[in-house]
Short mmCIF file of C-alpha atoms in Angstrom, two decimals:
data_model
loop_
_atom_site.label_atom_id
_atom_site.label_comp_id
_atom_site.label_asym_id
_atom_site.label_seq_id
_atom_site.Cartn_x
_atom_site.Cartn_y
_atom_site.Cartn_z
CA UNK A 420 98.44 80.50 112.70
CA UNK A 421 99.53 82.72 115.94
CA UNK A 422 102.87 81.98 115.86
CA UNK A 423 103.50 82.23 112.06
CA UNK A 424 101.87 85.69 112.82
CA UNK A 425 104.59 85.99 115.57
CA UNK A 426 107.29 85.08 113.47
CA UNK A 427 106.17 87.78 110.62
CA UNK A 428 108.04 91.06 111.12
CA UNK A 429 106.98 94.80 110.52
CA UNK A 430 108.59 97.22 108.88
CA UNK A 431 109.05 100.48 111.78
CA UNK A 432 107.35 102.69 108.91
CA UNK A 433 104.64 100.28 109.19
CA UNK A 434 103.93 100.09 113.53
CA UNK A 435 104.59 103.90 113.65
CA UNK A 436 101.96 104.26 111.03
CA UNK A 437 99.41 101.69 113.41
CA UNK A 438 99.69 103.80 116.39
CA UNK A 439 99.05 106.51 114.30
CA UNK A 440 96.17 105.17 113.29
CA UNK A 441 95.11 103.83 117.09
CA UNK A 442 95.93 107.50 118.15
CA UNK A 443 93.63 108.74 115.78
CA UNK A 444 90.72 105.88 115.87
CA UNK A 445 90.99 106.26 119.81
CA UNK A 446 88.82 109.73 119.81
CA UNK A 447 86.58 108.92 117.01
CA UNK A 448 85.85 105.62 118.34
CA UNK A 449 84.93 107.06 121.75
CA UNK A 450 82.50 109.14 120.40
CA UNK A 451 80.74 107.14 118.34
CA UNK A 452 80.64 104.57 121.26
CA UNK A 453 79.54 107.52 123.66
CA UNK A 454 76.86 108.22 121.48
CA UNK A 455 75.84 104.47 120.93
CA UNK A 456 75.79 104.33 124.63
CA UNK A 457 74.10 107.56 125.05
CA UNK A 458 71.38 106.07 122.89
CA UNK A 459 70.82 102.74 124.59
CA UNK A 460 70.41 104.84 127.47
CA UNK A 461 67.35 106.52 125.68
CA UNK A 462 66.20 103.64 123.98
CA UNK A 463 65.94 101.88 127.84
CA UNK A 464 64.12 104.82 128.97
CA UNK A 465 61.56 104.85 126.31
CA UNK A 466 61.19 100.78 126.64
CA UNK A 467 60.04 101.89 130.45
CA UNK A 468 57.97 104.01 129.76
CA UNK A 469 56.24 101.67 127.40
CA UNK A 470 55.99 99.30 129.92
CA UNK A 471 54.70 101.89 132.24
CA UNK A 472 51.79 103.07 129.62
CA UNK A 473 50.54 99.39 129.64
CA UNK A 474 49.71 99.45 133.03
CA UNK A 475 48.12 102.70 132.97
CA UNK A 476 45.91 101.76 130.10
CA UNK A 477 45.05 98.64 131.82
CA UNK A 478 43.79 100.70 134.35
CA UNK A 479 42.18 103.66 132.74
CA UNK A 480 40.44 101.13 129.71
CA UNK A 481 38.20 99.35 132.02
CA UNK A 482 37.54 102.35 134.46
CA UNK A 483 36.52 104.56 131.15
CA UNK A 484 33.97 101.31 129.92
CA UNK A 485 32.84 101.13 134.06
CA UNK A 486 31.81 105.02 133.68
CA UNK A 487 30.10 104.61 130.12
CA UNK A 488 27.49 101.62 132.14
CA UNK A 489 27.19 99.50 129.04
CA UNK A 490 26.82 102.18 126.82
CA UNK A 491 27.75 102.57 123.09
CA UNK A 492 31.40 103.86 122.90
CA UNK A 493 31.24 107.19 119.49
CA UNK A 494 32.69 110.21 119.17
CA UNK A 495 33.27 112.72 121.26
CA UNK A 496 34.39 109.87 123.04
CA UNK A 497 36.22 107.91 120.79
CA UNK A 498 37.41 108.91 117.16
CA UNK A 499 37.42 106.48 114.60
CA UNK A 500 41.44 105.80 112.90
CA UNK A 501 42.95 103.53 110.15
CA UNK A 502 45.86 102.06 112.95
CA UNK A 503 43.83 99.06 114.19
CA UNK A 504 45.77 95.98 115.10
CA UNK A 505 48.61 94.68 113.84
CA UNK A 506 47.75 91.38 112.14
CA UNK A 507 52.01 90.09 112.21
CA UNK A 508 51.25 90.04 116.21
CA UNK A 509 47.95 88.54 116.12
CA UNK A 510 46.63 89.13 119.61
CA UNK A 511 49.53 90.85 120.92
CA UNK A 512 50.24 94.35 120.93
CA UNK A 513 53.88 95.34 121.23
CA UNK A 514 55.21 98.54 121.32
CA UNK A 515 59.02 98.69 120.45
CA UNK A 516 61.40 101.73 121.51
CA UNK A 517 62.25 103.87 117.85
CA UNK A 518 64.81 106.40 119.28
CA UNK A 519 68.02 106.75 117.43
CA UNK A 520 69.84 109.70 117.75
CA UNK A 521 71.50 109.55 114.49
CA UNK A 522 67.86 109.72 112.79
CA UNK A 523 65.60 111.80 115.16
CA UNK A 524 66.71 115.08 115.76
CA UNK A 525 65.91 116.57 120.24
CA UNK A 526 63.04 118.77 119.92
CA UNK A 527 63.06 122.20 121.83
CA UNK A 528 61.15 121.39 125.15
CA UNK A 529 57.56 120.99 124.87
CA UNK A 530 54.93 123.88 124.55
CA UNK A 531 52.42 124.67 126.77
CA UNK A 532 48.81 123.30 126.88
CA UNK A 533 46.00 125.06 125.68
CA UNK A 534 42.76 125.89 126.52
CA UNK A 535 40.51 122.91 124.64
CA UNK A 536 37.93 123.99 122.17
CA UNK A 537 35.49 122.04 124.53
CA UNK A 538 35.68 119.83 127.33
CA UNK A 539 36.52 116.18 127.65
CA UNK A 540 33.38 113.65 128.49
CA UNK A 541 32.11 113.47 131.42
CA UNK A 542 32.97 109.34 130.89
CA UNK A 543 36.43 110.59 130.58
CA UNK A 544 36.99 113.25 133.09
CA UNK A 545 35.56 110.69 135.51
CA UNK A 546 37.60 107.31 134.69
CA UNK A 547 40.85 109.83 134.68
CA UNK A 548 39.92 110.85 137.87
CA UNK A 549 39.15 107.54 139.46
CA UNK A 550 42.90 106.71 138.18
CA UNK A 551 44.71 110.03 139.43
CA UNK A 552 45.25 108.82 142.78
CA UNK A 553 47.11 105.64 141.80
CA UNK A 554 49.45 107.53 139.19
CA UNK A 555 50.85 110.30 141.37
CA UNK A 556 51.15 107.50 143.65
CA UNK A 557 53.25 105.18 141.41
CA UNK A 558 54.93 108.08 140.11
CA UNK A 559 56.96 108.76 143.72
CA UNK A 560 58.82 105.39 142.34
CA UNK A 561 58.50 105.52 138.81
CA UNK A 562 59.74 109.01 138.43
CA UNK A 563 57.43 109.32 135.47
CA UNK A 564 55.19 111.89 134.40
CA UNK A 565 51.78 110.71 133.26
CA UNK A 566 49.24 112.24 131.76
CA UNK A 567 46.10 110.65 130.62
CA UNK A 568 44.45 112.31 127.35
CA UNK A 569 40.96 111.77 125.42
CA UNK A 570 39.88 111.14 121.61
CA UNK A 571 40.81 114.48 121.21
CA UNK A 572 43.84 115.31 123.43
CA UNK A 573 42.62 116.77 126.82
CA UNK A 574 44.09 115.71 129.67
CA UNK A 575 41.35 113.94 131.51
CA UNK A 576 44.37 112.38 134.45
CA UNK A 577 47.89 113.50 135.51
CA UNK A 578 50.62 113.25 137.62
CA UNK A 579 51.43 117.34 137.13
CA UNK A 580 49.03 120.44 136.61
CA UNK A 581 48.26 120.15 132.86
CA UNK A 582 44.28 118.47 134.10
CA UNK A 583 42.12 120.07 131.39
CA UNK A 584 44.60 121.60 128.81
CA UNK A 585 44.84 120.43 125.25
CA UNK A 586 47.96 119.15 124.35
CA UNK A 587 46.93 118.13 120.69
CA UNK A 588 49.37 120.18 118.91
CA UNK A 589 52.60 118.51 119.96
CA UNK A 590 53.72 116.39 117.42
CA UNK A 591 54.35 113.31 119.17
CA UNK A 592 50.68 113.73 120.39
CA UNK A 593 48.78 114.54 116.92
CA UNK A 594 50.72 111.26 115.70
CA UNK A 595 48.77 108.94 117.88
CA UNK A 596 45.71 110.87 117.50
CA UNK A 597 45.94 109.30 114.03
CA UNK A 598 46.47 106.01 115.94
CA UNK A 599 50.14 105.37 115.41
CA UNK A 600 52.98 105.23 118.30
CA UNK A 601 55.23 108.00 118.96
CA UNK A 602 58.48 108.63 120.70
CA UNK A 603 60.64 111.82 120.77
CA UNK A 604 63.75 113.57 122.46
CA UNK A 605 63.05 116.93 124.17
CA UNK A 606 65.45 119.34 125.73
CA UNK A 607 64.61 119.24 129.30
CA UNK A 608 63.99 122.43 131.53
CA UNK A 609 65.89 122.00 134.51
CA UNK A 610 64.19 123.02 137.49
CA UNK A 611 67.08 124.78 139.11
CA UNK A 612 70.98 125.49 139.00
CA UNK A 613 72.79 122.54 139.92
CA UNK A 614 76.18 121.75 140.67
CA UNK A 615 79.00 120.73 138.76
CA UNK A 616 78.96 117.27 139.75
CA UNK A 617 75.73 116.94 140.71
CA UNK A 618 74.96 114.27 138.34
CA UNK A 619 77.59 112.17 140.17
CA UNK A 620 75.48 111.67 143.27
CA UNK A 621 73.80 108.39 143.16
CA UNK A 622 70.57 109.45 145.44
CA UNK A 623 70.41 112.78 142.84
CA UNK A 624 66.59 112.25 141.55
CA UNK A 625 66.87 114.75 138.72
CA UNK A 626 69.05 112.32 136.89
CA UNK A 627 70.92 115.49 135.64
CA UNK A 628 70.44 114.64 132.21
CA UNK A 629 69.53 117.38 129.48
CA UNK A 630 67.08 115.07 127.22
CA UNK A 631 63.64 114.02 128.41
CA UNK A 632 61.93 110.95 126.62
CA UNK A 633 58.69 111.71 125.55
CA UNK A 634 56.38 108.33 124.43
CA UNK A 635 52.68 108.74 123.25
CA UNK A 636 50.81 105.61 123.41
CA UNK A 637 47.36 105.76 121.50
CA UNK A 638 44.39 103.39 123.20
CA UNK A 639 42.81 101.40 120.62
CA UNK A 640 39.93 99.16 120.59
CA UNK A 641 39.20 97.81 117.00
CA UNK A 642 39.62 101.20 114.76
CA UNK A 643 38.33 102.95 117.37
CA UNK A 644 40.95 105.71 119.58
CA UNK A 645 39.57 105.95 123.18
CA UNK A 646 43.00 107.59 123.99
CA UNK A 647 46.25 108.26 124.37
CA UNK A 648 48.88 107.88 127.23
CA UNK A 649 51.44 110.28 127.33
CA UNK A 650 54.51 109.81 129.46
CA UNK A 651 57.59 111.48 130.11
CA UNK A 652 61.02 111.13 131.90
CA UNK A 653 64.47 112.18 131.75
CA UNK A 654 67.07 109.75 130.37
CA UNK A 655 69.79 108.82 133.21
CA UNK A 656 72.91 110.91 132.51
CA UNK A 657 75.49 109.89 130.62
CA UNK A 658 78.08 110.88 133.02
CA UNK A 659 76.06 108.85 135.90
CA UNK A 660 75.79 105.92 133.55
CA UNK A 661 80.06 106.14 132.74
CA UNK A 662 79.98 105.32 136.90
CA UNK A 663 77.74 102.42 136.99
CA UNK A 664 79.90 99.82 138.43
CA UNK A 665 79.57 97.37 135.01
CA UNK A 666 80.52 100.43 133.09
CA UNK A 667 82.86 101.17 135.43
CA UNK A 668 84.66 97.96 135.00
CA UNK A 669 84.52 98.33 131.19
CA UNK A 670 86.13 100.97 131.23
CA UNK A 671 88.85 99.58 133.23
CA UNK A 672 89.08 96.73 131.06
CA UNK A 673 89.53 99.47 128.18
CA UNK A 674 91.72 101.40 129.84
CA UNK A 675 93.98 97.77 130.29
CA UNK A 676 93.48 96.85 126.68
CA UNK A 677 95.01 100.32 124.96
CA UNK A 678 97.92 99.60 128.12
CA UNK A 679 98.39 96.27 126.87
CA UNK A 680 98.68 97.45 123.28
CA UNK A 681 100.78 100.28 124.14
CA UNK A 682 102.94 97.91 125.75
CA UNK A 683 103.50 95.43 122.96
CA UNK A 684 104.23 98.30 119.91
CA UNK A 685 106.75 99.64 122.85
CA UNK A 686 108.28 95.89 123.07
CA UNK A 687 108.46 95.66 119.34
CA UNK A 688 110.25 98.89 119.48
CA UNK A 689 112.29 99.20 121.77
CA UNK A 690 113.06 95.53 123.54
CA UNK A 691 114.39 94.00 120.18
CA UNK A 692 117.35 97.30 120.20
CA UNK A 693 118.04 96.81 124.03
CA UNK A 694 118.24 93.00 123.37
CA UNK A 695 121.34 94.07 120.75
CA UNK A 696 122.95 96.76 123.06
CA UNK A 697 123.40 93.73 125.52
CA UNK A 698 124.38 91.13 123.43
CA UNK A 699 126.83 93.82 121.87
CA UNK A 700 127.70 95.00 125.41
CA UNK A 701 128.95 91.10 125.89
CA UNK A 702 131.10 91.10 122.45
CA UNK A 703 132.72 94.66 123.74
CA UNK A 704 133.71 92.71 126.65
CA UNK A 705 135.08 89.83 124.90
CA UNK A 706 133.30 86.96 125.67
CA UNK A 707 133.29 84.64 123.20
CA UNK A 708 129.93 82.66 121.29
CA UNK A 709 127.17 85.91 121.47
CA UNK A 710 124.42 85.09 119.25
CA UNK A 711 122.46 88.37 118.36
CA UNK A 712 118.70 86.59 118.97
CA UNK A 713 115.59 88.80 118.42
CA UNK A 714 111.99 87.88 119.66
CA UNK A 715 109.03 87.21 117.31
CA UNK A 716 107.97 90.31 117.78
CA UNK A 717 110.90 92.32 116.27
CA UNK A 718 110.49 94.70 113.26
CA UNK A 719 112.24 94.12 109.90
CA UNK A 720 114.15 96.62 110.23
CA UNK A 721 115.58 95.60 113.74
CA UNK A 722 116.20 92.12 112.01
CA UNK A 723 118.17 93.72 109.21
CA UNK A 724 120.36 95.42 112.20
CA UNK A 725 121.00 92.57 113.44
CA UNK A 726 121.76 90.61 110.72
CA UNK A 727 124.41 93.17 109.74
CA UNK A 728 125.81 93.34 113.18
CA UNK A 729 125.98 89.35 113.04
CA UNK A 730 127.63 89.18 110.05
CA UNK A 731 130.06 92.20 111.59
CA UNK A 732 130.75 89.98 114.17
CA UNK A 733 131.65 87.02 112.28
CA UNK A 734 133.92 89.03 110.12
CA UNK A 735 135.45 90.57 113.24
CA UNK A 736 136.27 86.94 114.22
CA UNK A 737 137.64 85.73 111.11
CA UNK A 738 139.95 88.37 111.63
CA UNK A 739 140.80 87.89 114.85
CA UNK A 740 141.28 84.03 114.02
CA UNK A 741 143.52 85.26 110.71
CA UNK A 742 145.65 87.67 112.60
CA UNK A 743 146.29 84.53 115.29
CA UNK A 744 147.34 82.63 112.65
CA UNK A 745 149.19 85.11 111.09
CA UNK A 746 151.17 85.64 113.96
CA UNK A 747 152.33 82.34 114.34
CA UNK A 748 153.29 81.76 110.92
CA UNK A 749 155.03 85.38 111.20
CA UNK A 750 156.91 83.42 114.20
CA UNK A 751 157.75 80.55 112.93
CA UNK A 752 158.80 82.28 110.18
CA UNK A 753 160.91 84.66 111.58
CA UNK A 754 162.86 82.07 114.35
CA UNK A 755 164.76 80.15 112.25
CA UNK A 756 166.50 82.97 110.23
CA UNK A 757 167.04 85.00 114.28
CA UNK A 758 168.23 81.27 115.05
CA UNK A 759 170.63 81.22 112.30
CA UNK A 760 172.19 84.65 112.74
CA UNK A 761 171.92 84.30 116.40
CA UNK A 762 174.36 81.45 116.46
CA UNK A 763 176.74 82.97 114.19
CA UNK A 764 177.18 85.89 115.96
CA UNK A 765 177.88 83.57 118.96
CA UNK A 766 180.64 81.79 117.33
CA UNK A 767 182.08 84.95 115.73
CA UNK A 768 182.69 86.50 119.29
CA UNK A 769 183.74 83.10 121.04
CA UNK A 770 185.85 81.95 118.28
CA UNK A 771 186.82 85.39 115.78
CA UNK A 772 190.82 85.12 116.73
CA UNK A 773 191.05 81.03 116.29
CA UNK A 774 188.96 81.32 113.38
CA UNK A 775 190.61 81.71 109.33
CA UNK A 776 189.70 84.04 106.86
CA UNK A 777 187.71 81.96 105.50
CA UNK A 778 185.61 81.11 108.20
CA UNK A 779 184.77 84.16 109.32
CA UNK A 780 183.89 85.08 106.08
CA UNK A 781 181.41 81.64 105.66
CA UNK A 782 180.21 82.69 109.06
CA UNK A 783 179.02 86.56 107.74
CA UNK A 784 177.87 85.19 104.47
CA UNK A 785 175.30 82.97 106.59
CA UNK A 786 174.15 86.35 108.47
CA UNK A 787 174.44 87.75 105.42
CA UNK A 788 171.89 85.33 103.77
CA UNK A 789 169.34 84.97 106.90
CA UNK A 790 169.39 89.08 106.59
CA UNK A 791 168.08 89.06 103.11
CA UNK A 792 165.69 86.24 104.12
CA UNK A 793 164.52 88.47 106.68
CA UNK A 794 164.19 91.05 104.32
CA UNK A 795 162.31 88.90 101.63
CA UNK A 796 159.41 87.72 104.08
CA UNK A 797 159.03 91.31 105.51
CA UNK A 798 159.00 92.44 102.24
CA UNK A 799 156.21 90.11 101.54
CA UNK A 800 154.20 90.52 104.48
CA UNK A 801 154.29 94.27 103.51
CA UNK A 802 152.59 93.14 100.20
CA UNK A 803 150.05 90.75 101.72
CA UNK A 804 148.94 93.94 104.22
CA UNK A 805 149.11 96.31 101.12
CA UNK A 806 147.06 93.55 99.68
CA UNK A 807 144.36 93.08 102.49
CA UNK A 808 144.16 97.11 102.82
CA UNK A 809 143.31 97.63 99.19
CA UNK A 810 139.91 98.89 98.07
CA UNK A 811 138.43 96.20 95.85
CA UNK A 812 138.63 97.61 91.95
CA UNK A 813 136.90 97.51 89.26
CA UNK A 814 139.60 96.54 87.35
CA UNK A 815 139.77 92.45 86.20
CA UNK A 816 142.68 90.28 85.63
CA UNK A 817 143.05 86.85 82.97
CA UNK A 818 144.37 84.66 85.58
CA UNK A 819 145.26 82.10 83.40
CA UNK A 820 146.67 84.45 80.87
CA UNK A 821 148.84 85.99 84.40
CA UNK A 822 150.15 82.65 85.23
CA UNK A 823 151.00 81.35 82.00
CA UNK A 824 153.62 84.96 82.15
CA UNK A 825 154.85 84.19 85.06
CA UNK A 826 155.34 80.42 84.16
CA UNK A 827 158.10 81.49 81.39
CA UNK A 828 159.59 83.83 83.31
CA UNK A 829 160.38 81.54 86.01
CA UNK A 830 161.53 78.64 83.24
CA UNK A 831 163.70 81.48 81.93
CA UNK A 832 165.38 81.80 85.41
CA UNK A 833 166.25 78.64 85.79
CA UNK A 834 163.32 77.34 88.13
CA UNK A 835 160.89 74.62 87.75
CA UNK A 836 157.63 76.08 87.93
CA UNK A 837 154.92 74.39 85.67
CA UNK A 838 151.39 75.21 85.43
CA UNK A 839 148.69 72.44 85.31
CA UNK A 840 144.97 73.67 84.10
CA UNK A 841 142.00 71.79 85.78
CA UNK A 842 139.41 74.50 84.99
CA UNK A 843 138.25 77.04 82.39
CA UNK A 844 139.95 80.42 82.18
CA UNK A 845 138.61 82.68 85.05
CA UNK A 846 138.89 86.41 85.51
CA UNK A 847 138.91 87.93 89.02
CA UNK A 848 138.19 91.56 90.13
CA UNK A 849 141.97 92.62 91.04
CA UNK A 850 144.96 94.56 89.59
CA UNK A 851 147.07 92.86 87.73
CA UNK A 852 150.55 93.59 89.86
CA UNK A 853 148.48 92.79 93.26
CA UNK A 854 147.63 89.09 91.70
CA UNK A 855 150.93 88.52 90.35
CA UNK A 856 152.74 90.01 93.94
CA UNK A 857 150.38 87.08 95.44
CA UNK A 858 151.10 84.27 93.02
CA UNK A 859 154.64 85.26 94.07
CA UNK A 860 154.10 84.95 97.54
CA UNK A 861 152.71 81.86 97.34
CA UNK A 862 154.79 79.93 95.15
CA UNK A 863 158.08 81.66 96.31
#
């Protein structure tokens, strides 16, 4: 199957209208890979962060039930929601990341908290705190924020300065008050000016990017909401992420793929038309049995040049072979009458005053005769040149009707000409007093 692709050729109309088509794809395919790369990017920071919200509600959970000393958990502690378990998971509990940048739009960067209509539990003020301590401390790793929130969204724990504010009006947050998960895009705030290529510096802890993930994890016990988690981090930077050494290397193994193709359309191109200028180089030079020979990958139209300058060639040595041959008949031809009036001329000035009338008049005559000879074949080679320099016509000539004329004409001279037919009448493209100058030729 590869080499019958090989061997199939393509019109130039048709490669010029490919790279066309590369040069145009090239852009639009970086983009859209960009931004399917720009979105794994969030999607992986959103799957941390879930990961990270396990742990903290494995550790805020049993500290909250420590503080309530076997007591019933109800409201204000708890809110009751319709988003119990998921019975497709049975015991599990998976979280999965649901940022797509084609479908969720980045939100402006988050509003302030708010003073809460009244405070968090005692239960819950006092489990978050118990829990502060390790957060902030996981969070000089993690480069997370974490906040902590109750049934009703006050911060009861946090890595920042938000301890006590209500953060129940962001959206992501009065989702999993209802009990479902949440994840959104943010514009970040950056904290200061930065430079240009900032984000370039691999020890830069800012990450440099202009998104921050934002993941709301509601804590649910039966149909009961003790909570939420709510974490936060910027997404690695796009441009930090391009110099990753594995994306580093694919792009150098992009970068070698468009060489490679721009490599092979140049070889269809142009090594097919260099391959001819040498090989016609060669024939200029006169060296004898050039084949024009054209790689698989040659266009059509490069084939159909050098078909034509094949066929060129092989009528440029049919020639040569005909005027060769021409030349020696044109010799041969031409000796014998030199010969004869060579020799008479000799004997004329040796022998002109021992010599009759008589003699010297057989001796002209023969000059005489190889003259006209002369005569007749130049004469005829001038027809068989006017003949071979003629422009083919459109007009047709009976050849058996021509050669039947000439048959009685040469009966009426006195010669025996007779004309034998072996094949149905045929008509040939030719004038009529060209054909007949060549029948002469040839039987004369």
């Amino acid at each position: 199957m590869p080499s019958r692709f090989l061997r199939r050729s393509f019109s130039l109309r048709t490669l010029f209208i490919l790279i066309n088509l590369i040069v145009l794809v090239l852009p639009i395919f970086g983009i859209v890979a960009l931004r399917i790369f720009e979105n794994i990017i969030h999607r992986q920071t959103e799957d941390k962060l879930i990961s990270e919200g396990a742990y903290v509600q494995a550790l805020y959970l049993p500290e909250l039930l420590k503080q309530l000393d076997g007591a019933t958990l109800k409201p204000p502690l708890c809110r009751y929601t319709l988003e119990g378990p998921t019975p497709l998971f049975g015991q599990w509990r998976p979280h999965f990341p649901m940022i797509d940048l084609s479908r969720h739009a980045i939100l402006p960067p988050a509003s302030p908290g708010r003073l809460p209509r009244l405070p968090a539990p005692l239960a819950a003020q006092s489990a978050g705190a118990a829990i502060q301590p390790l957060l902030k401390e996981a969070q000089l790793q993690t480069l997370s924020a974490v906040r902590v929130l109750d049934a009703d969204g006050v911060v009861v724990a946090s890595t920042g300065i938000e301890l006590g504010e209500d953060l129940s009006h962001r959206h992501e947050i009065s989702q999993a008050l209802l009990g479902r998960y949440c994840s959104v895009l943010r514009r970040r705030i950056p904290d200061q000016d930065q430079p240009a290529f900032a984000s370039l510096r691999q020890n830069s802890i800012s990450r440099a990017s202009r998104i921050r993930v934002f993941v709301a994890i509601p804590m649910i016990q039966g149909y009961k909401l003790l909570g939420i988690v709510y974490l936060s981090r910027t997404s690695l930077s796009i441009t930090r992420a391009l110099w990753d050494v594995r994306y580093f290397m694919a792009l150098l193994l992009l970068l070698a793929v468009t060489l490679l193709i721009s490599m092979v359309l140049s070889s269809v191109v142009t090594r097919p038309l260099k391959s001819m200028v040498r090989q016609a180089e060669r024939i200029a030079r006169g060296e004898a049995n050039v084949s024009l020979s054209l790689g698989p990958t040659a266009s059509s139209e490069a084939r159909q040049l050098s078909e034509a300058l094949s066929a060129m060639v092989e009528r440029l040595r049919e020639r040569m072979h005909y005027v060769q041959e021409f030349s020696r008949n044109v010799s041969h031809e031409f000796k014998t009458p030199l010969t004869g009036i060579q020799g008479a001329i000799e004997l004329l000035r040796e022998k002109w005053q021992e010599m009759t009338e008589s003699e010297r008049s057989r001796f002209l005559g023969i000059i005489e005769t190889e003259v006209r000879r002369m005569e007749r074949l130049v004469k005829r080679l001038l027809e068989l040149t006017r003949i071979e320099m003629t422009d083919p016509s459109d007009a047709e000539t009976d050849l058996a009707e021509l050669l039947e004329h000439m048959t009685h004409r040469y009966s009426d001279a006195g010669q025996d000409v007779r004309l034998v037919r072996q094949a149905a009448p045929a008509r040939a493209r030719i004038a009529p007093d060209l054909a007949e100058t060549l029948f002469v030729n040839l039987i004369e």
